[in-house]
Amino acid sequence: MFSPFRRRSVTKETAEKPFWISYADLMTACMTLFLVVMVVEIFSLENQYSTKETQIRSELIQTCFNELNNAAKKSFPEAIIEYKPSDNINVDLGAVVNFVKRDYHISTEGIDFLRSYIPSLIKSTKSPACSKYLRRIIVEGYTDTDGNYLPNLQLSQRRSSEVVCSLSNDIKSNIVINTEDLNAIRDLFLVGGFSFNSYKPSKAENRRVVLKLEFWQVHEKERFLSEVKYKIDISNKEFGKCPQY
């Protein structure tokens, strides 16, 4: 008898599970690898650009400091200008704008000095090196360590305000500040007080005022301006005068 013919079954494993990767899968893998490489390259370029911009910023502020320092040495040696890399530029006016204990009034000599020096400072800040990243000028008042914190804080703020008030043309002085400089002072200057948080060796030296030139960080100005929803226009505001005058 003959055995029944058995037809050999044909499996579909070869067709369903090919050994070689398909062309579409190969292209997908290549594209993924390309995107990863591009992302890494973009981050690398951004870091290089940011580092370069930071270096340019530091060099410009250093140049700004040199310009301010050289100008002060020629005409205003009483102004002590200090700068630490990646920090602000400080102008210590303590040598000439020094206050009597518990008082905030500025002497006639001090007023004449301020009305001569501040326009010179404003002129220097308009140079390309200074104006690129300059944000504002903070007038910081200080007191000695006598007395309590809050009364001294109020006194230090009053001393800062007195510096700006002394620039008004309504006070008696032979030195007149032009309108352009007054507008620049209005736009740039900010008044602050720091009570007795200072480290001068003597109490008399602590009763002083410091002008701090504050600079934008890299791309900080662009981000700030893009986030401001309402910009206040103060171009029509006159400089005015303080009540005590």
PDB file of C-alpha atoms in Angstrom, residues 7-225:
ATOM      1  CA  ARG A   7       2.634  17.900   1.302  1.00  0.00           C
ATOM      2  CA  ARG A   8       5.402  19.725   3.079  1.00  0.00           C
ATOM      3  CA  SER A   9       4.115  22.859   4.753  1.00  0.00           C
ATOM      4  CA  VAL A  10       5.739  26.105   3.813  1.00  0.00           C
ATOM      5  CA  THR A  11       6.306  28.471   6.719  1.00  0.00           C
ATOM      6  CA  LYS A  12       5.977  32.213   6.333  1.00  0.00           C
ATOM      7  CA  GLU A  13       8.738  33.046   8.793  1.00  0.00           C
ATOM      8  CA  THR A  14      11.126  34.002   6.030  1.00  0.00           C
ATOM      9  CA  ALA A  15       8.675  36.440   4.527  1.00  0.00           C
ATOM     10  CA  GLU A  16       7.400  37.858   7.777  1.00  0.00           C
ATOM     11  CA  LYS A  17      10.758  38.206   9.536  1.00  0.00           C
ATOM     12  CA  PRO A  18      13.305  39.247   6.968  1.00  0.00           C
ATOM     13  CA  PHE A  19      16.937  39.170   7.983  1.00  0.00           C
ATOM     14  CA  TRP A  20      17.838  42.460   6.337  1.00  0.00           C
ATOM     15  CA  ILE A  21      16.440  45.749   7.679  1.00  0.00           C
ATOM     16  CA  SER A  22      14.011  47.414   5.331  1.00  0.00           C
ATOM     17  CA  TYR A  23      14.937  50.548   3.394  1.00  0.00           C
ATOM     18  CA  ALA A  24      12.348  52.629   5.290  1.00  0.00           C
ATOM     19  CA  ASP A  25      13.731  51.562   8.663  1.00  0.00           C
ATOM     20  CA  LEU A  26      17.241  52.383   7.495  1.00  0.00           C
ATOM     21  CA  MET A  27      16.215  55.896   6.444  1.00  0.00           C
ATOM     22  CA  THR A  28      14.386  56.433   9.758  1.00  0.00           C
ATOM     23  CA  ALA A  29      17.483  55.459  11.713  1.00  0.00           C
ATOM     24  CA  CYS A  30      19.670  57.765   9.625  1.00  0.00           C
ATOM     25  CA  MET A  31      17.270  60.669  10.089  1.00  0.00           C
ATOM     26  CA  THR A  32      17.145  60.134  13.864  1.00  0.00           C
ATOM     27  CA  LEU A  33      20.925  60.070  14.039  1.00  0.00           C
ATOM     28  CA  PHE A  34      21.091  63.241  11.925  1.00  0.00           C
ATOM     29  CA  LEU A  35      18.672  65.058  14.239  1.00  0.00           C
ATOM     30  CA  VAL A  36      20.657  64.053  17.325  1.00  0.00           C
ATOM     31  CA  VAL A  37      23.872  65.332  15.746  1.00  0.00           C
ATOM     32  CA  MET A  38      22.190  68.609  14.762  1.00  0.00           C
ATOM     33  CA  VAL A  39      20.804  69.187  18.275  1.00  0.00           C
ATOM     34  CA  VAL A  40      24.230  68.595  19.806  1.00  0.00           C
ATOM     35  CA  GLU A  41      25.812  70.959  17.273  1.00  0.00           C
ATOM     36  CA  ILE A  42      23.223  73.696  17.934  1.00  0.00           C
ATOM     37  CA  PHE A  43      23.825  73.523  21.686  1.00  0.00           C
ATOM     38  CA  SER A  44      27.562  73.652  21.080  1.00  0.00           C
ATOM     39  CA  LEU A  45      27.266  76.733  18.856  1.00  0.00           C
ATOM     40  CA  GLU A  46      24.960  78.462  21.355  1.00  0.00           C
ATOM     41  CA  ASN A  47      27.441  77.860  24.166  1.00  0.00           C
ATOM     42  CA  GLN A  48      30.296  79.189  22.051  1.00  0.00           C
ATOM     43  CA  TYR A  49      28.282  82.256  21.074  1.00  0.00           C
ATOM     44  CA  SER A  50      27.207  82.903  24.676  1.00  0.00           C
ATOM     45  CA  THR A  51      30.791  82.553  25.903  1.00  0.00           C
ATOM     46  CA  LYS A  52      32.007  84.942  23.219  1.00  0.00           C
ATOM     47  CA  GLU A  53      29.290  87.487  24.049  1.00  0.00           C
ATOM     48  CA  THR A  54      30.129  87.254  27.751  1.00  0.00           C
ATOM     49  CA  GLN A  55      33.779  87.904  26.980  1.00  0.00           C
ATOM     50  CA  ILE A  56      32.871  90.898  24.793  1.00  0.00           C
ATOM     51  CA  ARG A  57      30.664  92.262  27.583  1.00  0.00           C
ATOM     52  CA  SER A  58      33.493  91.975  30.130  1.00  0.00           C
ATOM     53  CA  GLU A  59      35.928  93.705  27.778  1.00  0.00           C
ATOM     54  CA  LEU A  60      33.498  96.558  27.103  1.00  0.00           C
ATOM     55  CA  ILE A  61      32.836  97.140  30.810  1.00  0.00           C
ATOM     56  CA  GLN A  62      36.577  97.088  31.477  1.00  0.00           C
ATOM     57  CA  THR A  63      37.031  99.700  28.752  1.00  0.00           C
ATOM     58  CA  CYS A  64      34.185 101.727  30.260  1.00  0.00           C
ATOM     59  CA  PHE A  65      35.907 101.613  33.638  1.00  0.00           C
ATOM     60  CA  ASN A  66      39.190 102.769  32.109  1.00  0.00           C
ATOM     61  CA  GLU A  67      37.435 105.703  30.408  1.00  0.00           C
ATOM     62  CA  LEU A  68      35.670 106.742  33.620  1.00  0.00           C
ATOM     63  CA  ASN A  69      38.834 106.370  35.664  1.00  0.00           C
ATOM     64  CA  ASN A  70      41.000 108.340  33.241  1.00  0.00           C
ATOM     65  CA  ALA A  71      38.444 111.157  33.017  1.00  0.00           C
ATOM     66  CA  ALA A  72      38.166 111.328  36.815  1.00  0.00           C
ATOM     67  CA  LYS A  73      41.930 111.421  37.329  1.00  0.00           C
ATOM     68  CA  LYS A  74      42.224 114.479  35.111  1.00  0.00           C
ATOM     69  CA  SER A  75      39.475 116.639  36.588  1.00  0.00           C
ATOM     70  CA  PHE A  76      37.901 114.878  39.585  1.00  0.00           C
ATOM     71  CA  PRO A  77      40.532 112.960  41.566  1.00  0.00           C
ATOM     72  CA  GLU A  78      38.231 112.992  44.615  1.00  0.00           C
ATOM     73  CA  ALA A  79      36.015 110.369  42.970  1.00  0.00           C
ATOM     74  CA  ILE A  80      37.272 106.881  43.788  1.00  0.00           C
ATOM     75  CA  ILE A  81      36.272 104.474  41.006  1.00  0.00           C
ATOM     76  CA  GLU A  82      36.378 100.728  41.593  1.00  0.00           C
ATOM     77  CA  TYR A  83      35.582  97.780  39.354  1.00  0.00           C
ATOM     78  CA  LYS A  84      35.667  94.029  39.768  1.00  0.00           C
ATOM     79  CA  PRO A  85      35.352  91.885  36.622  1.00  0.00           C
ATOM     80  CA  SER A  86      31.780  90.708  35.934  1.00  0.00           C
ATOM     81  CA  ASP A  87      30.500  93.162  38.545  1.00  0.00           C
ATOM     82  CA  ASN A  88      29.366  96.776  38.718  1.00  0.00           C
ATOM     83  CA  ILE A  89      31.451  99.955  38.557  1.00  0.00           C
ATOM     84  CA  ASN A  90      31.322 101.891  41.823  1.00  0.00           C
ATOM     85  CA  VAL A  91      32.084 105.599  42.174  1.00  0.00           C
ATOM     86  CA  ASP A  92      32.725 106.444  45.828  1.00  0.00           C
ATOM     87  CA  LEU A  93      32.014 110.128  46.518  1.00  0.00           C
ATOM     88  CA  GLY A  94      32.943 109.935  50.187  1.00  0.00           C
ATOM     89  CA  ALA A  95      36.022 112.119  49.852  1.00  0.00           C
ATOM     90  CA  VAL A  96      33.947 115.215  49.036  1.00  0.00           C
ATOM     91  CA  VAL A  97      30.287 114.257  49.646  1.00  0.00           C
ATOM     92  CA  ASN A  98      30.643 113.278  53.291  1.00  0.00           C
ATOM     93  CA  PHE A  99      27.887 113.896  55.803  1.00  0.00           C
ATOM     94  CA  VAL A 100      27.857 115.203  59.349  1.00  0.00           C
ATOM     95  CA  LYS A 101      26.637 112.718  61.946  1.00  0.00           C
ATOM     96  CA  ARG A 102      22.821 112.202  61.780  1.00  0.00           C
ATOM     97  CA  ASP A 103      22.532 114.775  58.971  1.00  0.00           C
ATOM     98  CA  TYR A 104      21.737 114.496  55.264  1.00  0.00           C
ATOM     99  CA  HIS A 105      22.586 117.979  53.990  1.00  0.00           C
ATOM    100  CA  ILE A 106      25.407 118.401  51.482  1.00  0.00           C
ATOM    101  CA  SER A 107      27.952 121.166  51.814  1.00  0.00           C
ATOM    102  CA  THR A 108      28.264 123.915  49.208  1.00  0.00           C
ATOM    103  CA  GLU A 109      31.573 122.400  48.138  1.00  0.00           C
ATOM    104  CA  GLY A 110      29.923 119.015  47.739  1.00  0.00           C
ATOM    105  CA  ILE A 111      27.066 120.457  45.659  1.00  0.00           C
ATOM    106  CA  ASP A 112      29.476 122.238  43.314  1.00  0.00           C
ATOM    107  CA  PHE A 113      31.449 119.014  42.940  1.00  0.00           C
ATOM    108  CA  LEU A 114      28.336 116.986  42.090  1.00  0.00           C
ATOM    109  CA  ARG A 115      27.100 119.546  39.580  1.00  0.00           C
ATOM    110  CA  SER A 116      30.475 119.440  37.841  1.00  0.00           C
ATOM    111  CA  TYR A 117      31.209 115.728  38.049  1.00  0.00           C
ATOM    112  CA  ILE A 118      27.803 114.177  37.269  1.00  0.00           C
ATOM    113  CA  PRO A 119      27.558 115.732  33.759  1.00  0.00           C
ATOM    114  CA  SER A 120      31.094 114.443  33.114  1.00  0.00           C
ATOM    115  CA  LEU A 121      29.988 111.003  34.250  1.00  0.00           C
ATOM    116  CA  ILE A 122      26.904 111.142  32.017  1.00  0.00           C
ATOM    117  CA  LYS A 123      29.072 112.094  29.052  1.00  0.00           C
ATOM    118  CA  SER A 124      31.350 109.110  29.662  1.00  0.00           C
ATOM    119  CA  THR A 125      28.420 106.694  29.910  1.00  0.00           C
ATOM    120  CA  LYS A 126      27.356 107.651  26.381  1.00  0.00           C
ATOM    121  CA  SER A 127      30.516 106.144  24.891  1.00  0.00           C
ATOM    122  CA  PRO A 128      30.111 102.869  22.901  1.00  0.00           C
ATOM    123  CA  ALA A 129      31.900 100.869  25.601  1.00  0.00           C
ATOM    124  CA  CYS A 130      29.658 102.109  28.426  1.00  0.00           C
ATOM    125  CA  SER A 131      26.302 102.463  26.696  1.00  0.00           C
ATOM    126  CA  LYS A 132      26.205  98.947  25.216  1.00  0.00           C
ATOM    127  CA  TYR A 133      25.259  97.228  28.492  1.00  0.00           C
ATOM    128  CA  LEU A 134      24.596 100.095  30.932  1.00  0.00           C
ATOM    129  CA  ARG A 135      21.291  99.526  32.715  1.00  0.00           C
ATOM    130  CA  ARG A 136      21.097 102.259  35.355  1.00  0.00           C
ATOM    131  CA  ILE A 137      23.026 104.250  37.945  1.00  0.00           C
ATOM    132  CA  ILE A 138      22.040 103.565  41.543  1.00  0.00           C
ATOM    133  CA  VAL A 139      22.712 106.274  44.131  1.00  0.00           C
ATOM    134  CA  GLU A 140      23.452 104.392  47.361  1.00  0.00           C
ATOM    135  CA  GLY A 141      23.529 106.229  50.675  1.00  0.00           C
ATOM    136  CA  TYR A 142      25.215 104.868  53.816  1.00  0.00           C
ATOM    137  CA  THR A 143      25.348 105.675  57.514  1.00  0.00           C
ATOM    138  CA  ASP A 144      27.697 104.815  60.348  1.00  0.00           C
ATOM    139  CA  THR A 145      26.925 102.073  62.876  1.00  0.00           C
ATOM    140  CA  ASP A 146      25.405 104.369  65.522  1.00  0.00           C
ATOM    141  CA  GLY A 147      21.659 104.161  66.018  1.00  0.00           C
ATOM    142  CA  ASN A 148      19.098 101.565  64.968  1.00  0.00           C
ATOM    143  CA  TYR A 149      18.560  99.965  61.581  1.00  0.00           C
ATOM    144  CA  LEU A 150      15.320 101.585  60.352  1.00  0.00           C
ATOM    145  CA  PRO A 151      16.164 105.186  61.335  1.00  0.00           C
ATOM    146  CA  ASN A 152      19.536 104.743  59.661  1.00  0.00           C
ATOM    147  CA  LEU A 153      17.900 103.233  56.592  1.00  0.00           C
ATOM    148  CA  GLN A 154      15.688 106.305  56.276  1.00  0.00           C
ATOM    149  CA  LEU A 155      18.698 108.562  56.795  1.00  0.00           C
ATOM    150  CA  SER A 156      20.721 106.729  54.139  1.00  0.00           C
ATOM    151  CA  GLN A 157      17.870 107.060  51.630  1.00  0.00           C
ATOM    152  CA  ARG A 158      17.560 110.750  52.444  1.00  0.00           C
ATOM    153  CA  ARG A 159      21.271 111.187  51.740  1.00  0.00           C
ATOM    154  CA  SER A 160      20.870 109.452  48.379  1.00  0.00           C
ATOM    155  CA  SER A 161      17.900 111.649  47.493  1.00  0.00           C
ATOM    156  CA  GLU A 162      19.850 114.754  48.511  1.00  0.00           C
ATOM    157  CA  VAL A 163      22.536 113.928  45.957  1.00  0.00           C
ATOM    158  CA  VAL A 164      19.969 113.907  43.138  1.00  0.00           C
ATOM    159  CA  CYS A 165      18.148 116.941  44.550  1.00  0.00           C
ATOM    160  CA  SER A 166      21.396 118.926  44.520  1.00  0.00           C
ATOM    161  CA  LEU A 167      21.455 118.592  40.718  1.00  0.00           C
ATOM    162  CA  SER A 168      18.293 120.635  40.252  1.00  0.00           C
ATOM    163  CA  ASN A 169      18.873 124.045  38.685  1.00  0.00           C
ATOM    164  CA  ASP A 170      16.466 125.540  41.219  1.00  0.00           C
ATOM    165  CA  ILE A 171      19.147 125.547  43.911  1.00  0.00           C
ATOM    166  CA  LYS A 172      21.628 128.380  44.265  1.00  0.00           C
ATOM    167  CA  SER A 173      24.769 127.505  42.338  1.00  0.00           C
ATOM    168  CA  ASN A 174      26.980 129.027  39.684  1.00  0.00           C
ATOM    169  CA  ILE A 175      27.064 125.694  37.834  1.00  0.00           C
ATOM    170  CA  VAL A 176      24.080 125.068  35.545  1.00  0.00           C
ATOM    171  CA  ILE A 177      23.293 121.573  34.253  1.00  0.00           C
ATOM    172  CA  ASN A 178      21.859 121.495  30.747  1.00  0.00           C
ATOM    173  CA  THR A 179      18.497 119.906  29.937  1.00  0.00           C
ATOM    174  CA  GLU A 180      20.011 116.940  28.090  1.00  0.00           C
ATOM    175  CA  ASP A 181      22.041 115.900  31.142  1.00  0.00           C
ATOM    176  CA  LEU A 182      19.063 116.432  33.452  1.00  0.00           C
ATOM    177  CA  ASN A 183      16.958 114.144  31.251  1.00  0.00           C
ATOM    178  CA  ALA A 184      19.707 111.515  31.303  1.00  0.00           C
ATOM    179  CA  ILE A 185      19.837 111.730  35.115  1.00  0.00           C
ATOM    180  CA  ARG A 186      16.052 111.377  35.250  1.00  0.00           C
ATOM    181  CA  ASP A 187      16.138 108.288  33.038  1.00  0.00           C
ATOM    182  CA  LEU A 188      19.180 106.528  34.542  1.00  0.00           C
ATOM    183  CA  PHE A 189      19.386 107.369  38.241  1.00  0.00           C
ATOM    184  CA  LEU A 190      17.755 105.254  40.933  1.00  0.00           C
ATOM    185  CA  VAL A 191      17.875 106.156  44.640  1.00  0.00           C
ATOM    186  CA  GLY A 192      18.556 103.564  47.346  1.00  0.00           C
ATOM    187  CA  GLY A 193      19.771 103.299  50.938  1.00  0.00           C
ATOM    188  CA  PHE A 194      21.799 100.698  52.796  1.00  0.00           C
ATOM    189  CA  SER A 195      21.796 101.851  56.414  1.00  0.00           C
ATOM    190  CA  PHE A 196      25.062 100.792  58.098  1.00  0.00           C
ATOM    191  CA  ASN A 197      25.741  97.773  55.870  1.00  0.00           C
ATOM    192  CA  SER A 198      29.223  98.891  54.874  1.00  0.00           C
ATOM    193  CA  TYR A 199      32.786  98.162  55.850  1.00  0.00           C
ATOM    194  CA  LYS A 200      34.779 101.368  55.928  1.00  0.00           C
ATOM    195  CA  PRO A 201      37.321 101.564  58.757  1.00  0.00           C
ATOM    196  CA  SER A 202      35.951 104.751  60.330  1.00  0.00           C
ATOM    197  CA  LYS A 203      32.462 106.055  61.045  1.00  0.00           C
ATOM    198  CA  ALA A 204      33.119 109.283  59.141  1.00  0.00           C
ATOM    199  CA  GLU A 205      34.003 107.314  55.995  1.00  0.00           C
ATOM    200  CA  ASN A 206      30.768 105.343  56.295  1.00  0.00           C
ATOM    201  CA  ARG A 207      28.655 108.507  56.096  1.00  0.00           C
ATOM    202  CA  ARG A 208      28.976 108.667  52.338  1.00  0.00           C
ATOM    203  CA  VAL A 209      27.285 108.133  48.978  1.00  0.00           C
ATOM    204  CA  VAL A 210      28.284 105.714  46.222  1.00  0.00           C
ATOM    205  CA  LEU A 211      27.198 105.795  42.570  1.00  0.00           C
ATOM    206  CA  LYS A 212      26.867 102.241  41.288  1.00  0.00           C
ATOM    207  CA  LEU A 213      26.811 101.711  37.527  1.00  0.00           C
ATOM    208  CA  GLU A 214      24.775  98.566  36.939  1.00  0.00           C
ATOM    209  CA  PHE A 215      25.066  96.652  33.652  1.00  0.00           C
ATOM    210  CA  TRP A 216      22.784  94.248  31.808  1.00  0.00           C
ATOM    211  CA  GLN A 217      23.833  90.630  31.521  1.00  0.00           C
ATOM    212  CA  VAL A 218      24.133  89.114  28.043  1.00  0.00           C
ATOM    213  CA  HIS A 219      20.686  89.071  26.338  1.00  0.00           C
ATOM    214  CA  GLU A 220      19.053  90.258  29.585  1.00  0.00           C
ATOM    215  CA  LYS A 221      17.977  93.579  28.088  1.00  0.00           C
ATOM    216  CA  GLU A 222      16.283  91.913  25.113  1.00  0.00           C
ATOM    217  CA  ARG A 223      14.389  89.517  27.370  1.00  0.00           C
ATOM    218  CA  PHE A 224      13.370  92.331  29.702  1.00  0.00           C
ATOM    219  CA  LEU A 225      12.051  94.544  26.897  1.00  0.00           C
TER     220      LEU A 225
END
